[in-house]
Coordinates of C-alpha atoms in Angstrom, one line a residue:
X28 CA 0.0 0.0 0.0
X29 CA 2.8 2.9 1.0
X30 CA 5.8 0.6 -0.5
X31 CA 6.7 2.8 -3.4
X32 CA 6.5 5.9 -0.8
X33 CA 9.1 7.7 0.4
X34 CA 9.1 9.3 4.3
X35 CA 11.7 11.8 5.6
X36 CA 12.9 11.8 9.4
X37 CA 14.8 15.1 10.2
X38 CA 16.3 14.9 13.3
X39 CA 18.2 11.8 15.0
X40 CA 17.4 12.0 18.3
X41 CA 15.0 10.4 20.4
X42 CA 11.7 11.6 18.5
X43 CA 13.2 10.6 15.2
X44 CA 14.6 7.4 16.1
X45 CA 11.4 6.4 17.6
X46 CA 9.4 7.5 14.7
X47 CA 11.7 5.0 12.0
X48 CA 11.2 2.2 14.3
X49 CA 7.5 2.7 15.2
X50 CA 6.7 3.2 11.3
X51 CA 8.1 -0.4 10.7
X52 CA 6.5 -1.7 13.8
X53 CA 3.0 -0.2 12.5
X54 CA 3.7 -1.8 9.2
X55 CA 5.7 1.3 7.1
X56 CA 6.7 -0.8 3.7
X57 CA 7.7 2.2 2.3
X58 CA 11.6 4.0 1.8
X59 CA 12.5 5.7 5.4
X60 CA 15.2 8.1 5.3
X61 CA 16.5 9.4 8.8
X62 CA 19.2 12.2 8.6
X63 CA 20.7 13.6 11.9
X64 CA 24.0 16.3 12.3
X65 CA 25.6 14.8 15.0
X66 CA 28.3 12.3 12.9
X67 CA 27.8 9.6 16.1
X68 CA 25.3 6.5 16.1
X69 CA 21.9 8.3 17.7
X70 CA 22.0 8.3 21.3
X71 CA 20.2 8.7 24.5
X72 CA 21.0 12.2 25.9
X73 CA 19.5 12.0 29.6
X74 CA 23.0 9.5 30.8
X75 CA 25.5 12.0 29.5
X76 CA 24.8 14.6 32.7
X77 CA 25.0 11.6 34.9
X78 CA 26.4 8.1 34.5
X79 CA 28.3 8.8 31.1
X80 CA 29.7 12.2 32.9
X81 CA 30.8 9.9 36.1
X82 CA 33.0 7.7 34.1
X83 CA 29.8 4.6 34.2
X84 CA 29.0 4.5 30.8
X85 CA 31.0 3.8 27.0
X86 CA 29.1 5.8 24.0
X87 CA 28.2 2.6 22.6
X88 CA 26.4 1.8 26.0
X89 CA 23.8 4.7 25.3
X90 CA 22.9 3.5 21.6
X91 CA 19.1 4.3 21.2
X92 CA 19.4 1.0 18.5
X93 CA 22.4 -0.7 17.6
X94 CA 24.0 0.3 14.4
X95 CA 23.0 -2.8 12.4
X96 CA 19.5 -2.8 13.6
X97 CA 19.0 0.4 10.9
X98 CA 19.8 -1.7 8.6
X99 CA 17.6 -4.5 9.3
X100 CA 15.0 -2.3 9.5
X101 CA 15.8 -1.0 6.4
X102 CA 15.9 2.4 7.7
X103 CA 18.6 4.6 5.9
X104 CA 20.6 6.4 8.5
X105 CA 22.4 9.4 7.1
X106 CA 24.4 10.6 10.1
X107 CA 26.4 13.7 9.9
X108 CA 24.4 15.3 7.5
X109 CA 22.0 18.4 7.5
X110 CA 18.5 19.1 5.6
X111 CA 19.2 22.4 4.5
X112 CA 16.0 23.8 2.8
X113 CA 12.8 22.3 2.4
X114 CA 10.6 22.8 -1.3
X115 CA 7.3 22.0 -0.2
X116 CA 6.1 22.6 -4.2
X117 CA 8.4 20.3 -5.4
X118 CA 8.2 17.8 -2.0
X119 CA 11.7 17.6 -1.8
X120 CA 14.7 18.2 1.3
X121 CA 18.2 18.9 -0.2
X122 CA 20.8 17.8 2.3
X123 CA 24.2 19.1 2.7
X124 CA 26.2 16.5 0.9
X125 CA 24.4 17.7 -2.2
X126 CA 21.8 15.1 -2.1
X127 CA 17.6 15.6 -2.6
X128 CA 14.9 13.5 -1.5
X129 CA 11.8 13.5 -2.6
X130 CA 9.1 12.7 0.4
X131 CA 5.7 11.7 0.7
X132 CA 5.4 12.6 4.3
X133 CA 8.2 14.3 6.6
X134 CA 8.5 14.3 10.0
X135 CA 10.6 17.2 11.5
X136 CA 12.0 16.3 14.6
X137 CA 14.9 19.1 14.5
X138 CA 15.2 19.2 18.8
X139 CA 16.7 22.2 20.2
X140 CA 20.3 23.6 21.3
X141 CA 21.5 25.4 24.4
X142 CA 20.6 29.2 24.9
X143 CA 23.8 30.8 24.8
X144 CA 25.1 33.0 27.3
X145 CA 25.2 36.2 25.8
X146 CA 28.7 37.2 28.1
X147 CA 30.1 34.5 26.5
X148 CA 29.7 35.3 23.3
X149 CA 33.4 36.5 22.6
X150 CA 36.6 34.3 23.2
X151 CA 35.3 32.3 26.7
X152 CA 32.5 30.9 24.5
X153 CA 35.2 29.4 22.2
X154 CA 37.6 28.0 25.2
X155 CA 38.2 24.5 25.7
X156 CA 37.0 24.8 29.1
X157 CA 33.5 26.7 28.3
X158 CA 31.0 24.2 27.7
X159 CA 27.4 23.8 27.7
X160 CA 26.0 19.8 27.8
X161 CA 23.8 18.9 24.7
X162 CA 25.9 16.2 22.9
X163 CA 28.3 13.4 23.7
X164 CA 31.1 15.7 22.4
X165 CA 30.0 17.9 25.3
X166 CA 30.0 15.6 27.7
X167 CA 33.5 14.0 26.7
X168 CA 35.2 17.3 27.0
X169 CA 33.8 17.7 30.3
X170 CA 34.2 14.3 31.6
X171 CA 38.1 14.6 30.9
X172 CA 38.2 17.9 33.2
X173 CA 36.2 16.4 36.2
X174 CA 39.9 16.1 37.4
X175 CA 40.0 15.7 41.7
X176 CA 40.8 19.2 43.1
X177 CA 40.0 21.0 39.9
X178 CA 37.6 24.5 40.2
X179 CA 34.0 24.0 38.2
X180 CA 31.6 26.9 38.3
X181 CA 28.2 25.9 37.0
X182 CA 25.9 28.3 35.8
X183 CA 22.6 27.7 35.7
X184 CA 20.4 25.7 39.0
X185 CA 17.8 24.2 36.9
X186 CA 18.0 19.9 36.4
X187 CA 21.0 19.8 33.9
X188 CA 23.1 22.5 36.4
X189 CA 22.0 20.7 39.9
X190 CA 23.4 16.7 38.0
X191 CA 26.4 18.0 36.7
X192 CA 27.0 19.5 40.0
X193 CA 26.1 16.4 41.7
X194 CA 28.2 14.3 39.2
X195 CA 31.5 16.8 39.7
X196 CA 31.2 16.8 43.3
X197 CA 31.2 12.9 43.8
X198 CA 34.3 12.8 41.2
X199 CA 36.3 15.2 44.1
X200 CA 36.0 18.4 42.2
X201 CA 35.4 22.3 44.2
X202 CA 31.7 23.1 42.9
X203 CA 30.3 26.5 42.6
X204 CA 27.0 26.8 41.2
X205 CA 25.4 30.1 40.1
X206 CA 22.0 31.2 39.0
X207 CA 20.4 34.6 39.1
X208 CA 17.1 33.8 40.3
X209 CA 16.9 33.9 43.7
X210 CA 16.3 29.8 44.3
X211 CA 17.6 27.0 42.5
X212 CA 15.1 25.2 40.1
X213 CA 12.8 28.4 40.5
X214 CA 11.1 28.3 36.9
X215 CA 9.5 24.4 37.7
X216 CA 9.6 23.4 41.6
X217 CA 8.0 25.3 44.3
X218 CA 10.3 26.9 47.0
X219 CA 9.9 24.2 49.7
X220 CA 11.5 21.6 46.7
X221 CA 14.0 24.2 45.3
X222 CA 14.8 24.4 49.6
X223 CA 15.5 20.8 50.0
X224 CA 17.6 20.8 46.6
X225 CA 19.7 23.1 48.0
X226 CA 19.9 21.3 51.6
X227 CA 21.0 18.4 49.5
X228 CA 23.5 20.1 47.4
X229 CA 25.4 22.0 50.4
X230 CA 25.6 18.8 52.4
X231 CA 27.3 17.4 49.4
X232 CA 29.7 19.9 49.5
X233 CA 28.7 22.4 46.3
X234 CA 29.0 26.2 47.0
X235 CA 25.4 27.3 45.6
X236 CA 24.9 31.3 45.0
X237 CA 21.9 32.5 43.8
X238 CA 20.8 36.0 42.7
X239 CA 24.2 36.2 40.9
X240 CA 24.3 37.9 37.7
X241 CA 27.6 36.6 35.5
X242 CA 28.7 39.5 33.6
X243 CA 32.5 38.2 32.2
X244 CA 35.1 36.2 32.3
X245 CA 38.9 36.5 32.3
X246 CA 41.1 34.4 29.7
X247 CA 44.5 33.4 29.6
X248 CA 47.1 35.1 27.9
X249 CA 46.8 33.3 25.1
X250 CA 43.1 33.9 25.0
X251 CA 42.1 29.5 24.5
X252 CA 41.1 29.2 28.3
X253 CA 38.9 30.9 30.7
X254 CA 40.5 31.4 34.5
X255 CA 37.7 32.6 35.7
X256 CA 34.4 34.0 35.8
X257 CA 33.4 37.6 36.8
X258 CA 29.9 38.2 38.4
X259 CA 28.0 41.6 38.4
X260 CA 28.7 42.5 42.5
X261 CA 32.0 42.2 41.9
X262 CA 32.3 38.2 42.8
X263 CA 35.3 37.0 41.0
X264 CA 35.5 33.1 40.8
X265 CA 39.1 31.2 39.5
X266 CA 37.9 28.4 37.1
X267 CA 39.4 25.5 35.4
X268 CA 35.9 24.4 34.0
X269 CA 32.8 26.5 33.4
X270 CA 29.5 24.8 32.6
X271 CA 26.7 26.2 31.7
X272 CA 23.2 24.8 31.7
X273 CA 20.7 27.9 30.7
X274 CA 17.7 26.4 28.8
X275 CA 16.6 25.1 25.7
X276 CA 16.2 26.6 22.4
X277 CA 14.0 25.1 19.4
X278 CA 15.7 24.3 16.3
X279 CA 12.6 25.7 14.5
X280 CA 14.6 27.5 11.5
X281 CA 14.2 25.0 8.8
X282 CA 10.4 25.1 9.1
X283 CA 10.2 28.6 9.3
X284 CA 12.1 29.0 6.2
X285 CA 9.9 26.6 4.9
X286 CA 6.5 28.8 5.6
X287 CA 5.4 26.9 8.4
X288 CA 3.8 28.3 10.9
X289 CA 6.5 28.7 14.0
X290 CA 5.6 30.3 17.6
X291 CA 7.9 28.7 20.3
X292 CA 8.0 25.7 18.2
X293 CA 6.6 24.1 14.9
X294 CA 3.1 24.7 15.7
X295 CA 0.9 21.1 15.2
X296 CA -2.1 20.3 15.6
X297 CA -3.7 17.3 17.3
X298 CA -2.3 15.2 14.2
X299 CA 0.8 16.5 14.8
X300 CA 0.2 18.4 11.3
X301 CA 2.1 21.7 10.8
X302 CA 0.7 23.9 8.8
X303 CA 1.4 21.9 5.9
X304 CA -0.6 18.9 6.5
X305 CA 2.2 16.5 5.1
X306 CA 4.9 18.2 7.3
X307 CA 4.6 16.9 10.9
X308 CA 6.2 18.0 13.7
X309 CA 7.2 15.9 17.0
X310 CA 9.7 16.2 20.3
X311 CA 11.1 19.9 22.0
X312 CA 10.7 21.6 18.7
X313 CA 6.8 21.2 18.6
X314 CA 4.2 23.1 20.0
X315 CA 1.1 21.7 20.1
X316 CA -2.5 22.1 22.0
X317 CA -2.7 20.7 25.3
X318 CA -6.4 18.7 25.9
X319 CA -5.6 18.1 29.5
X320 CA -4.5 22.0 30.2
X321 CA -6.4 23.8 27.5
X322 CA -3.2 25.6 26.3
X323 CA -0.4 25.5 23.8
X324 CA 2.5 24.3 25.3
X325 CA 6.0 22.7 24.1
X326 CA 7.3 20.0 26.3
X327 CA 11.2 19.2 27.0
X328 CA 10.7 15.5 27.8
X329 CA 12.3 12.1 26.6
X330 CA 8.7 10.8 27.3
X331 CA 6.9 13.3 25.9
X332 CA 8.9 12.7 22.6
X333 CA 8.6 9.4 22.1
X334 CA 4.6 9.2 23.0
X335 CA 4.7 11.5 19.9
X336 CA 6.9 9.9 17.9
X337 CA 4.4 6.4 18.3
X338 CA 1.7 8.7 18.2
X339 CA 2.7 10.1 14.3
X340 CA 3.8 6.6 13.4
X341 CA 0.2 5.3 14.0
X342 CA -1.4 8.0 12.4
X343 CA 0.9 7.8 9.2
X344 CA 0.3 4.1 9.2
X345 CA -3.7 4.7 9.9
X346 CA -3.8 2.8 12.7
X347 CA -5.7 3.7 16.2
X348 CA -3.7 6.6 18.7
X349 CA -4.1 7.1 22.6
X350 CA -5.1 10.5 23.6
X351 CA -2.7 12.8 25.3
X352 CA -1.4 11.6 28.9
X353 CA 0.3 13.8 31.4
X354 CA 3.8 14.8 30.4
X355 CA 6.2 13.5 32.9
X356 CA 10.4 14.4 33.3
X357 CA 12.7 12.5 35.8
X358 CA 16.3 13.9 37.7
X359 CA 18.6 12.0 39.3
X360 CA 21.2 13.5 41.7
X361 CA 23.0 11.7 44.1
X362 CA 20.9 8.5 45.5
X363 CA 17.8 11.1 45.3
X364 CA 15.3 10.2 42.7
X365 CA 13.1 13.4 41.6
X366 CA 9.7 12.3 39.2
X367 CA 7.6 14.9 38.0
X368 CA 4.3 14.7 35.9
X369 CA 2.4 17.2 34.7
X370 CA 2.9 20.9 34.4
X371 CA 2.5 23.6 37.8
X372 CA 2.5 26.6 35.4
X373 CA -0.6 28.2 37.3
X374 CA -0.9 26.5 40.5
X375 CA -2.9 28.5 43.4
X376 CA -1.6 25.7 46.5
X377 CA 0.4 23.3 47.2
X378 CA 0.1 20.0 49.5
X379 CA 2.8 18.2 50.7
X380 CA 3.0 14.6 51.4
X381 CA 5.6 13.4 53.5
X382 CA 8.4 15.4 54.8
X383 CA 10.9 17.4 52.9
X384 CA 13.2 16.6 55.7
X385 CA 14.1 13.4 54.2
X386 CA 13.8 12.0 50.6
X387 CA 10.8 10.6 51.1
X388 CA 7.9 13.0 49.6
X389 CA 5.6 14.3 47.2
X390 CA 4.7 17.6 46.3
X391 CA 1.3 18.4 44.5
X392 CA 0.3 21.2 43.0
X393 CA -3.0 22.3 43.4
X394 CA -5.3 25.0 41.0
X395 CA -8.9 24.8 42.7
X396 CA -9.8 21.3 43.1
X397 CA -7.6 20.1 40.2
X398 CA -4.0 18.7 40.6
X399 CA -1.2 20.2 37.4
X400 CA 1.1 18.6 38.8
X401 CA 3.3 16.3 41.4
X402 CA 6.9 16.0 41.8
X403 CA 7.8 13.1 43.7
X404 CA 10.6 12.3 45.4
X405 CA 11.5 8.4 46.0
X406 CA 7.8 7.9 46.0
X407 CA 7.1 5.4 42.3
X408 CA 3.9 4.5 43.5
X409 CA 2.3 8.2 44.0
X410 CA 4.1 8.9 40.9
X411 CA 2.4 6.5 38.7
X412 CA -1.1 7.3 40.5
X413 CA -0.4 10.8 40.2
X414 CA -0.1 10.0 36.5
X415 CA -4.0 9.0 36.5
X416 CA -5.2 12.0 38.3
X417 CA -3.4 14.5 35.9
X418 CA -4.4 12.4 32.7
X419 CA -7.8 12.0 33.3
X420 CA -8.2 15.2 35.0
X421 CA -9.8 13.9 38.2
X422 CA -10.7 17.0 40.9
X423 CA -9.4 16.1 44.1
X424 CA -10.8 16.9 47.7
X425 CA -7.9 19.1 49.0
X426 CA -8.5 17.7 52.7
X427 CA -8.2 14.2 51.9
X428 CA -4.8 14.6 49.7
X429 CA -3.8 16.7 52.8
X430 CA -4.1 13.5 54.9
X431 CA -1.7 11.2 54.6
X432 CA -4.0 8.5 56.4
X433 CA -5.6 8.2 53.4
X434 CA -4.4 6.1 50.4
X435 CA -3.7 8.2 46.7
X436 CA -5.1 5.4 45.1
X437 CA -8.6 5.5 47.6
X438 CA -8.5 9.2 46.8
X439 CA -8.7 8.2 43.0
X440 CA -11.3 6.4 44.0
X441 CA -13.4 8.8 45.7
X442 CA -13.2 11.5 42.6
X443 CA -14.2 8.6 40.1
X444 CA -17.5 7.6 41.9
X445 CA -17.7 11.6 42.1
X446 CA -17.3 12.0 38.3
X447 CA -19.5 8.8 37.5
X448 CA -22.6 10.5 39.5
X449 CA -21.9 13.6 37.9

């Protein structure tokens, strides 16, 4: 039926990887092209702030498929190579080893980068011991400078900032860690979690400054290695490795020189159509309309990119798709294991259960009657419940989740007899 069709995967990460394999799993007969820029077999990215950066892990260990499998898939892997410019008219990608495909359908799945610090934008941001962690490139360099007694200043507290922290300080190095809100993890945690984050940081032994504006750096003489970074109230920090962890930017250029229409992300809809309704769109670089929040949102999630990535696999393939579930992200510093689900943007309350004095809580976050989201801190079984409750978008009784006498799972309960009589 789609045999003599040909379907383009930009982006080799793990949205497009997923996509290749899910096609031929939903019964894809036809030519599958997937081209990615890094010149490395795709890989999973979440390891290389932790076990990869401590020394635990080999590249080939973080594989997302094993080279041959591509081929016994038949999926053509063109590693190390850019799309250049899309001609919708025409159907085609050219690529920048001079090649052109022609598609049927293309998937973008084009990711994002690191948001440059604009104070390094000179000489530092060039120096062999600037860095900010997105590829295993990155995390090479850094892993050969985690060197006992060495000086790492971090900048940045949100998740990729606090496990490179946590991974430095375990290998023996000094650990500063910047960020210029006034609380680590500020943009996503509520203060009592960003409090306990910092508790667990400082016991470890990592200098944590917040409300710190960086505003330079000095170099060596010969200008290829930053010795240390200057900070707006006149804080000056010696450095033998600067990190720096800022956020996320979607690689949305391609489809906006295509036409498509682009707002924080390759705006889809609930296809996971762009604006040109053979063009789709999956992963970081999509921005789509949320049914369980009622918003357009863009989620930085392994989870959330694979879900898709099934999703347009199924629907390419015309076969049946789940609806939407709650986006979830993970973080693993030290022997603590953070799980959040759902989004908090908007919350009015939270309720805590548990205590944040130990590792050994979950944190919910409350607007009305309805739960946006949990983080959950060595607690897999609220986690997964919590899943449910944010999914099906279950209102709560704030008094009973208050109560840690009572089960999550009876309080499911409870709001789906509620929801039935209603």
């Amino acid at each position: 039926m789609n045999a003599n069709k040909n379907l383009v995967i930009v982006g080799a990460g793990h949205a497009g990887v997923e996509v290749a394999f899910s096609l031929r799993a939903n019964g894809w007969e036809g030519n599958i092209w997937l081209v990615g820029d890094a010149a490395v077999i795709p890989h999973h990215l979440p390891p290389l702030s932790k076990a990869y950066l401590a020394g635990k892990s080999t590249p080939e260990s973080l594989y997302l498929r094993t080279p041959d499998a591509y081929a016994a898939q038949n999926i053509q892997l063109l590693s190390g190579t850019q799309v250049t410019a899309i001609n919708r008219n025409r159907r085609q990608v050219s690529l920048s080893d001079g090649q052109v495909l022609d598609y049927e359908r293309l998937v973008l799945a084009t990711g994002g980068r690191p948001r440059l610090l604009p104070v390094a934008s000179g000489a530092a941001g060039k120096a062999a011991n600037f860095r900010y962690l997105r590829t295993l490139e990155d995390a090479e360099c850094i892993r050969q400078q985690l060197i006992p007694g060495n000086r790492l200043v971090v900048i940045g507290g949100g998740y990729v900032g606090l496990e490179v922290a946590a991974t430095a300080i375990k290998a023996n190095v000094q650990v500063t860690l910047l960020d210029t809100t006034d609380r680590v993890l500020a943009r996503v945690t509520a203060p009592p979690v960003s409090a306990f984050y910092e508790r667990l940081h400082r016991d470890a032994g990592v200098d944590i400054r917040t409300g710190m504006q960086v505003c330079g750096f000095e170099m060596s003489a010969d200008q290829q290695k930053v010795t240390a970074v200057l900070c707006e109230d006149g804080t000056r920090l010696a450095a033998d490795l600067i990190v720096a962890g800022i956020g996320l930017i979607p690689n949305c250029e391609l489809a906006s020189a295509a036409g498509l229409l682009v707002d924080n992300g390759i705006v889809v809809n609930e296809q996971m159509q762009t604006s040109d309704p053979v063009i789709m769109a999956i992963g970081d670089c999509a921005r789509f309309h949320s049914q369980i929040y009622g918003r357009w949102v863009r989620i930085e999630s392994v989870p959330n990119a694979l879900e898709q990535a099934r999703k347009v696999a199924a629907i390419v393939c015309g076969k049946p798709t789940r609806n939407e579930t709650a986006p979830w992200f993970w973080s693993d510093q030290y022997e603590v294991g953070l799980k959040m689900v759902g989004l908090s943007e908007g919350y009015d309350r939270i309720i805590i259960r548990g205590s944040l004095e130990q590792p050994d809580f979950s944190v919910f976050y409350l607007q009305g009657d309805r739960v946006l989201a949990v983080d959950t801190v060595n607690r897999p079984v609220e986690f997964n419940l919590s899943k449910q409750i944010i999914t099906d978008r279950l209102p709560v009784e704030p008094n009973l989740l208050d109560d840690e006498s009572v089960p999550l799972k009876e309080i499911i309960a409870t709001a789906n007899t509620e929801l039935n009589r209603a």
